[in-house]
Amino acid sequence: MNDASSRADAGVQSSYRPKVKTLAGMAIAALIVGGGLWSASNLSAKPSAGTAAPPPDVAVSAPLQRDLDNRMEFEGQFSALNQVELRAQVGGVLTEIRFKDGDIVRKGQLLFVIDPVPYAIKLSEASAGLESATARLELANQELERAQTLKRTDAGSEQNVEQRTAEQRAAQAAADDALAQVRDARFDLDRCRITAPFTGRIGAHLVSTGNLVAGSRAASSPTTLLAALVSIDPIYLNFDMSEADYQAFLRSRAQQKGPLADKVQIALGDEKDFHREGRLDFLDNALDRSSGVIHARATMSNPDTTLTPGEFARVRLAVSAPAPTLLVPDAAVLADQSTHIVLTVKPDGTVAPKPVQLGDLRGGLRVIRSGLTANDRVIIDGLPYADPGAKVHAHPAVIRFAADNQG
């Protein structure tokens, strides 16, 4: 029974082995056929060695032309028209401070008070001396007048008149001296009250009340610094011109009949637009030998007191009337060592570089001073794929001018 079963199982296994081998062979054959077909199709898809790649696509446009004035731009720094260190002209105890640190104070406003009592006493003494001297002068005048009357009637002598005249002159000198003492004492008393010499912003007080401060009229001895005051409206904007810019400015200014060359536009460090205006009112009389620059200064109003001395700003100076100017996107300008170039496309589709001289940025575009014509086709997009001397496929594009405050 077992032998029969074993023989039966062996017969089943032997009957399946050919089928498994047949299926494996068919799978391998399918893979070989499929791989051959894939290889054939892949090889047929590859370009032949003699087929050239198509030229790259680039966007071209003629330079944008607009009427723009010629400008120069500089870095500047604000400074106050007036600035003063407030110091006492008389010494004494500081009794009052009449402002808050950082306040805008007006001309004539009371700022500090020094104890006036000692100076009021001195004024009283001087006033009393003036009264005494005035009384002596009146008496001397009467005595002189009496002596002169007696002399005219031959009742008095010439010697008596001369003596009375000398006494009158001495009394007059004493009265003048007493008057000077009164004025001196009143001057000191008035200087116990320190007021603002002009309108501006005051800094922090450097001495507290109760401290003894030193004063001097002519600063012949050490004095106590009480605070600093700067004017804020109007305000100066100082900047420097290079020698080349200065010469170009003078040539352009000589051609202007109006005030164009005196007008400046100003932008703060965090501002993109030059919406503030000022007036160029000073050029130094010599260039600095060490730096080769000349100092210039503009003045502008500051009614809202937002501008602060020491703050930096950009200055734009228009030096010519509007004239036709070529502009291209700033990204279309490439640096080539110490020069700049712009890639253009010839009529036959060949890329040709052109050296250019640059100006400032206007409306998001770069001013081209020279090197381009209005008919040049400038590559403004696709620069990474354009090589000088290579062929490209150019399609037209448009250069747009962003609005700015060019006036």
Coordinates of C-alpha atoms in Angstrom, one line a residue:
M1 CA 0.0 0.0 0.0
N2 CA 2.8 2.4 0.9
D3 CA 4.8 1.3 -2.1
A4 CA 1.9 2.0 -4.3
S5 CA 1.4 5.4 -2.8
S6 CA 5.0 6.3 -3.2
R7 CA 5.1 5.3 -6.8
A8 CA 1.9 7.3 -7.4
D9 CA 3.5 10.4 -5.8
A10 CA 6.6 10.0 -7.8
G11 CA 4.5 9.8 -10.9
V12 CA 2.8 13.0 -10.1
Q13 CA 6.0 14.9 -9.4
S14 CA 7.6 13.6 -12.5
S15 CA 4.6 14.7 -14.5
Y16 CA 4.8 18.4 -13.2
R17 CA 8.6 19.0 -13.7
P18 CA 8.4 19.5 -17.4
K19 CA 5.6 22.0 -17.1
V20 CA 7.7 24.1 -14.6
K21 CA 10.7 24.1 -16.8
T22 CA 8.6 25.1 -19.8
L23 CA 7.1 28.1 -18.0
A24 CA 10.5 29.3 -16.8
G25 CA 11.9 29.1 -20.3
M26 CA 8.9 31.1 -21.7
A27 CA 9.5 33.9 -19.1
I28 CA 13.2 34.1 -19.9
A29 CA 12.4 34.2 -23.6
A30 CA 9.9 37.0 -23.0
L31 CA 12.4 39.1 -21.1
I32 CA 15.0 38.7 -23.8
V33 CA 12.6 39.6 -26.5
G34 CA 11.3 42.6 -24.4
G35 CA 14.8 43.9 -23.6
G36 CA 15.7 43.6 -27.3
L37 CA 12.7 45.6 -28.3
W38 CA 13.4 48.3 -25.6
S39 CA 17.0 48.6 -26.7
A40 CA 16.0 48.9 -30.3
S41 CA 13.4 51.6 -29.6
N42 CA 15.9 53.5 -27.3
L43 CA 18.6 53.4 -29.9
S44 CA 16.2 54.6 -32.5
A45 CA 15.2 57.6 -30.3
K46 CA 18.7 58.9 -29.8
P47 CA 19.7 61.7 -32.3
S48 CA 22.4 61.0 -34.6
A49 CA 25.8 62.7 -34.2
G50 CA 25.3 64.9 -37.2
T51 CA 22.0 66.5 -35.8
A52 CA 22.6 70.1 -34.3
A53 CA 20.8 71.3 -31.1
P54 CA 18.3 74.2 -31.7
P55 CA 19.5 77.7 -30.8
P56 CA 18.4 78.9 -27.3
D57 CA 15.5 81.3 -26.9
V58 CA 16.2 84.8 -25.6
A59 CA 14.0 87.9 -25.1
V60 CA 15.2 91.1 -26.8
S61 CA 14.1 94.7 -26.8
A62 CA 15.3 98.0 -28.0
P63 CA 16.5 100.3 -25.1
L64 CA 13.7 102.3 -23.6
Q65 CA 14.0 106.0 -24.4
R66 CA 12.8 108.7 -22.0
D67 CA 13.5 112.4 -21.4
L68 CA 15.4 112.5 -18.1
D69 CA 17.6 115.0 -16.4
N70 CA 21.2 114.3 -15.5
R71 CA 21.7 113.6 -11.8
M72 CA 24.4 113.1 -9.3
E73 CA 23.9 111.1 -6.1
F74 CA 25.9 111.4 -2.9
E75 CA 25.8 110.2 0.7
G76 CA 25.2 113.0 3.3
Q77 CA 24.8 113.6 7.0
F78 CA 22.5 116.1 8.7
S79 CA 23.8 118.8 11.1
A80 CA 22.3 121.7 13.0
L81 CA 22.4 125.3 11.8
N82 CA 23.0 126.4 15.4
Q83 CA 24.3 124.4 18.3
V84 CA 25.4 125.6 21.7
E85 CA 26.7 124.3 25.0
L86 CA 24.8 126.0 27.8
R87 CA 27.1 127.1 30.5
A88 CA 26.7 129.5 33.5
Q89 CA 28.2 132.9 33.3
V90 CA 27.9 133.3 37.1
G91 CA 28.6 130.8 39.8
G92 CA 26.2 129.6 42.5
V93 CA 23.8 126.9 43.5
L94 CA 21.5 125.5 40.8
T95 CA 18.0 125.9 42.2
E96 CA 15.7 125.1 39.2
I97 CA 15.5 123.2 36.0
R98 CA 12.6 124.3 33.8
F99 CA 12.5 121.7 31.0
K100 CA 12.3 118.0 30.4
D101 CA 15.2 116.2 28.7
G102 CA 14.7 116.1 25.0
D103 CA 12.1 118.9 24.8
I104 CA 11.7 121.3 22.0
V105 CA 12.4 124.6 23.7
R106 CA 11.5 128.1 22.3
K107 CA 13.8 131.1 22.0
G108 CA 13.8 133.0 25.3
Q109 CA 12.4 130.1 27.3
L110 CA 13.7 129.8 30.9
L111 CA 15.9 126.7 31.3
F112 CA 18.0 127.0 34.5
V113 CA 17.9 129.2 37.6
I114 CA 20.9 129.8 39.8
D115 CA 20.4 131.1 43.3
P116 CA 19.9 134.9 42.7
V117 CA 20.1 136.0 46.4
P118 CA 23.9 136.8 46.5
Y119 CA 23.6 138.8 43.3
A120 CA 20.5 140.6 44.4
I121 CA 22.4 141.8 47.5
K122 CA 25.3 143.0 45.4
L123 CA 22.8 144.9 43.2
S124 CA 21.3 146.6 46.3
E125 CA 24.8 147.6 47.5
A126 CA 25.6 149.0 44.1
S127 CA 22.3 150.9 44.0
A128 CA 23.0 152.4 47.4
G129 CA 26.4 153.5 46.2
L130 CA 24.9 155.1 43.1
E131 CA 22.4 157.1 45.2
S132 CA 25.3 158.4 47.4
A133 CA 27.4 159.3 44.4
T134 CA 24.5 161.0 42.7
A135 CA 23.9 163.2 45.8
R136 CA 27.5 164.2 45.9
L137 CA 27.4 165.1 42.2
E138 CA 24.4 167.3 42.7
L139 CA 26.1 169.1 45.6
A140 CA 29.3 169.5 43.5
N141 CA 27.3 170.9 40.6
Q142 CA 25.6 173.5 42.9
E143 CA 29.0 174.5 44.5
L144 CA 30.5 175.0 41.1
E145 CA 27.6 177.1 39.9
R146 CA 27.8 179.3 43.0
A147 CA 31.5 179.8 42.5
Q148 CA 31.0 180.8 38.9
T149 CA 28.3 183.3 39.9
L150 CA 30.6 184.9 42.6
K151 CA 33.4 185.2 40.1
R152 CA 31.2 187.1 37.6
T153 CA 30.4 189.6 40.3
D154 CA 34.0 189.8 41.5
A155 CA 33.0 188.4 44.8
G156 CA 34.8 185.1 44.2
S157 CA 38.2 184.2 42.9
E158 CA 39.4 182.1 39.9
Q159 CA 41.1 179.7 42.3
N160 CA 37.7 179.0 43.9
V161 CA 36.1 178.2 40.6
E162 CA 38.9 175.8 39.7
Q163 CA 38.7 174.0 43.0
R164 CA 34.9 173.6 42.6
T165 CA 35.3 172.4 39.0
A166 CA 37.8 169.7 40.2
E167 CA 35.4 168.6 42.9
Q168 CA 32.5 168.4 40.4
R169 CA 34.6 166.3 38.0
A170 CA 35.5 163.9 40.8
A171 CA 31.9 163.6 41.9
Q172 CA 30.9 162.9 38.3
A173 CA 33.5 160.2 38.0
A174 CA 32.3 158.6 41.2
A175 CA 28.7 158.7 40.0
D176 CA 29.7 157.1 36.7
D177 CA 31.6 154.4 38.6
A178 CA 28.6 153.7 40.8
L179 CA 26.4 153.5 37.8
A180 CA 28.7 150.9 36.3
Q181 CA 28.7 148.9 39.5
V182 CA 24.9 148.8 39.3
R183 CA 24.9 147.7 35.7
D184 CA 27.5 145.0 36.6
A185 CA 25.5 143.7 39.5
R186 CA 22.3 143.7 37.4
F187 CA 24.1 141.8 34.7
D188 CA 25.1 139.1 37.1
L189 CA 21.7 138.9 38.6
D190 CA 20.1 138.5 35.1
R191 CA 22.6 135.7 34.3
C192 CA 21.1 133.7 37.2
R193 CA 18.3 132.9 34.8
I194 CA 19.6 130.9 31.8
T195 CA 17.3 131.0 28.7
A196 CA 17.3 129.4 25.3
P197 CA 19.2 131.5 22.7
F198 CA 17.2 129.9 19.9
T199 CA 14.5 127.4 19.2
G200 CA 15.7 123.8 19.2
R201 CA 15.8 120.5 20.9
I202 CA 17.6 120.4 24.2
G203 CA 19.5 117.3 25.4
A204 CA 19.7 115.8 28.9
H205 CA 20.6 118.1 31.8
L206 CA 24.1 117.3 33.1
V207 CA 23.8 118.9 36.5
S208 CA 21.0 118.4 39.1
T209 CA 19.5 121.0 41.3
G210 CA 21.4 121.7 44.5
N211 CA 24.8 121.4 42.9
L212 CA 27.2 124.3 42.9
V213 CA 28.1 125.4 39.4
A214 CA 31.0 127.4 38.2
G215 CA 30.5 130.4 35.9
S216 CA 32.7 132.8 33.9
R217 CA 31.7 135.6 31.7
A218 CA 34.5 135.3 29.2
A219 CA 35.3 131.6 29.9
S220 CA 38.6 132.7 31.4
S221 CA 38.2 130.0 34.1
P222 CA 36.5 126.5 34.0
T223 CA 32.8 126.6 33.7
T224 CA 30.1 123.9 34.3
L225 CA 28.4 122.4 31.3
L226 CA 24.7 122.4 32.0
A227 CA 23.2 121.0 28.7
A228 CA 23.5 121.1 24.9
L229 CA 21.0 122.7 22.5
V230 CA 20.7 122.2 18.8
S231 CA 18.4 123.9 16.2
I232 CA 16.3 121.5 14.1
D233 CA 14.3 123.7 11.6
P234 CA 15.7 124.3 9.1
I235 CA 18.6 121.8 9.1
Y236 CA 21.8 121.3 7.1
L237 CA 22.7 118.3 5.0
N238 CA 26.5 118.0 4.5
F239 CA 28.0 115.9 1.7
D240 CA 31.3 115.7 -0.3
M241 CA 31.9 115.8 -4.1
S242 CA 34.8 114.1 -5.8
E243 CA 36.9 116.2 -8.0
A244 CA 35.4 114.7 -11.2
D245 CA 31.8 115.2 -9.9
Y246 CA 32.7 118.7 -8.9
Q247 CA 34.0 119.6 -12.4
A248 CA 31.0 118.0 -14.1
F249 CA 28.7 119.9 -11.7
L250 CA 30.4 123.2 -12.5
R251 CA 30.2 122.6 -16.3
S252 CA 26.5 121.7 -16.1
R253 CA 25.7 124.6 -13.7
A254 CA 27.3 127.1 -16.1
Q255 CA 24.8 126.1 -18.8
Q256 CA 21.8 126.6 -16.5
K257 CA 20.0 129.9 -16.4
G258 CA 17.5 129.0 -13.7
P259 CA 17.8 127.5 -10.2
L260 CA 17.8 123.9 -11.4
A261 CA 21.3 123.2 -10.2
D262 CA 20.6 124.4 -6.7
K263 CA 17.7 122.0 -6.1
V264 CA 18.4 118.7 -4.3
Q265 CA 16.2 115.7 -3.6
I266 CA 16.7 113.8 -0.4
A267 CA 15.9 110.3 0.8
L268 CA 16.5 108.9 4.3
G269 CA 18.3 105.6 4.8
D270 CA 15.0 103.6 5.0
E271 CA 13.3 105.5 2.1
K272 CA 13.3 104.4 -1.5
D273 CA 11.8 107.6 -3.0
F274 CA 13.4 111.0 -3.0
H275 CA 10.3 112.9 -1.9
R276 CA 12.1 115.5 0.3
E277 CA 13.6 118.6 -1.2
G278 CA 16.3 121.1 -0.2
R279 CA 18.5 123.8 -1.7
L280 CA 22.2 123.7 -2.3
D281 CA 23.5 126.8 -0.7
F282 CA 27.2 126.3 0.0
L283 CA 30.3 124.9 -1.8
D284 CA 33.7 125.1 -0.1
N285 CA 36.4 127.3 -1.6
A286 CA 39.0 124.5 -1.9
L287 CA 39.3 120.7 -2.4
D288 CA 40.7 118.7 0.5
R289 CA 44.3 117.7 -0.5
S290 CA 44.2 114.4 1.4
S291 CA 40.9 113.1 0.3
G292 CA 40.4 114.9 -3.1
V293 CA 36.9 115.9 -2.3
I294 CA 35.2 119.3 -1.8
H295 CA 32.6 119.9 0.9
A296 CA 29.0 120.9 -0.1
R297 CA 25.9 121.7 1.9
A298 CA 22.2 121.8 1.4
T299 CA 19.5 123.3 3.6
M300 CA 16.0 122.0 4.0
S301 CA 13.1 122.6 6.2
N302 CA 12.2 120.3 9.0
P303 CA 8.8 121.5 10.3
D304 CA 7.8 118.1 11.7
T305 CA 11.2 117.8 13.5
T306 CA 11.6 114.2 12.2
L307 CA 15.2 114.9 10.9
T308 CA 17.9 114.7 13.5
P309 CA 21.5 116.1 13.4
G310 CA 23.9 113.2 12.8
E311 CA 21.4 111.2 10.7
F312 CA 22.5 109.9 7.3
A313 CA 20.7 110.5 4.0
R314 CA 21.1 110.2 0.2
V315 CA 21.3 113.4 -1.8
R316 CA 20.3 113.6 -5.5
L317 CA 21.4 116.7 -7.4
A318 CA 19.9 117.5 -10.8
V319 CA 22.5 119.3 -13.0
S320 CA 20.9 119.4 -16.4
A321 CA 17.5 119.8 -18.1
P322 CA 15.6 116.7 -19.3
A323 CA 17.1 115.1 -22.5
P324 CA 16.6 111.8 -24.4
T325 CA 18.1 109.0 -22.4
L326 CA 18.4 105.2 -23.0
L327 CA 17.5 102.7 -20.3
V328 CA 17.8 98.9 -19.9
P329 CA 17.0 96.5 -17.1
D330 CA 19.8 96.5 -14.6
A331 CA 20.0 92.7 -14.8
A332 CA 20.9 93.1 -18.5
V333 CA 24.2 94.8 -17.7
L334 CA 27.1 92.4 -17.1
A335 CA 30.4 93.2 -15.3
D336 CA 33.5 92.5 -17.4
Q337 CA 36.5 93.1 -15.2
S338 CA 36.7 96.9 -14.9
T339 CA 34.0 97.6 -17.6
H340 CA 30.4 96.8 -18.2
I341 CA 28.8 95.2 -21.3
V342 CA 25.4 94.6 -22.7
L343 CA 24.6 91.6 -24.9
T344 CA 22.8 92.4 -28.2
V345 CA 21.5 90.3 -31.1
K346 CA 22.5 91.1 -34.6
P347 CA 20.1 90.8 -37.5
D348 CA 21.5 87.3 -38.4
G349 CA 20.8 86.1 -34.8
T350 CA 24.4 86.3 -33.6
V351 CA 25.1 87.5 -30.0
A352 CA 27.4 90.6 -29.9
P353 CA 28.6 92.2 -26.6
K354 CA 28.8 96.0 -26.4
P355 CA 30.8 98.0 -23.8
V356 CA 28.6 100.7 -22.2
Q357 CA 29.0 103.5 -19.7
L358 CA 26.4 103.4 -16.9
G359 CA 24.4 106.1 -15.1
D360 CA 22.1 105.9 -12.1
L361 CA 19.0 103.8 -11.7
R362 CA 15.7 105.4 -12.9
G363 CA 12.4 103.8 -12.5
G364 CA 14.0 100.4 -11.8
L365 CA 16.1 100.7 -15.0
R366 CA 19.8 101.4 -15.5
V367 CA 20.7 104.6 -17.4
I368 CA 23.1 104.0 -20.4
R369 CA 25.3 107.0 -20.9
S370 CA 27.1 105.6 -24.0
G371 CA 27.7 102.4 -26.0
L372 CA 24.1 101.7 -27.2
T373 CA 21.9 103.1 -29.9
A374 CA 18.1 103.3 -29.9
N375 CA 17.9 100.5 -32.5
D376 CA 20.0 97.9 -30.7
R377 CA 18.3 94.7 -29.7
V378 CA 19.3 94.1 -26.1
I379 CA 19.0 90.7 -24.5
I380 CA 16.8 91.2 -21.4
D381 CA 16.0 87.6 -20.6
G382 CA 17.8 84.3 -21.3
L383 CA 21.3 85.7 -20.6
P384 CA 22.7 82.4 -19.2
Y385 CA 22.0 80.7 -22.5
A386 CA 23.5 83.4 -24.7
D387 CA 27.3 83.3 -25.5
P388 CA 29.0 86.0 -27.5
G389 CA 29.3 84.9 -31.1
A390 CA 26.7 82.1 -30.8
K391 CA 23.4 81.9 -32.6
V392 CA 20.2 82.5 -30.6
H393 CA 16.5 82.6 -31.4
A394 CA 15.3 86.0 -30.4
H395 CA 11.7 86.9 -29.6
P396 CA 10.5 90.5 -28.8
A397 CA 9.8 91.7 -25.3
V398 CA 8.9 95.0 -23.6
I399 CA 11.0 97.1 -21.2
R400 CA 8.7 98.9 -18.7
F401 CA 9.6 102.0 -16.7
A402 CA 8.5 102.0 -13.0
A403 CA 7.2 105.4 -11.7
D404 CA 9.6 107.3 -9.4
N405 CA 9.7 110.8 -8.1
Q406 CA 11.9 112.2 -10.9
G407 CA 9.9 115.4 -11.0

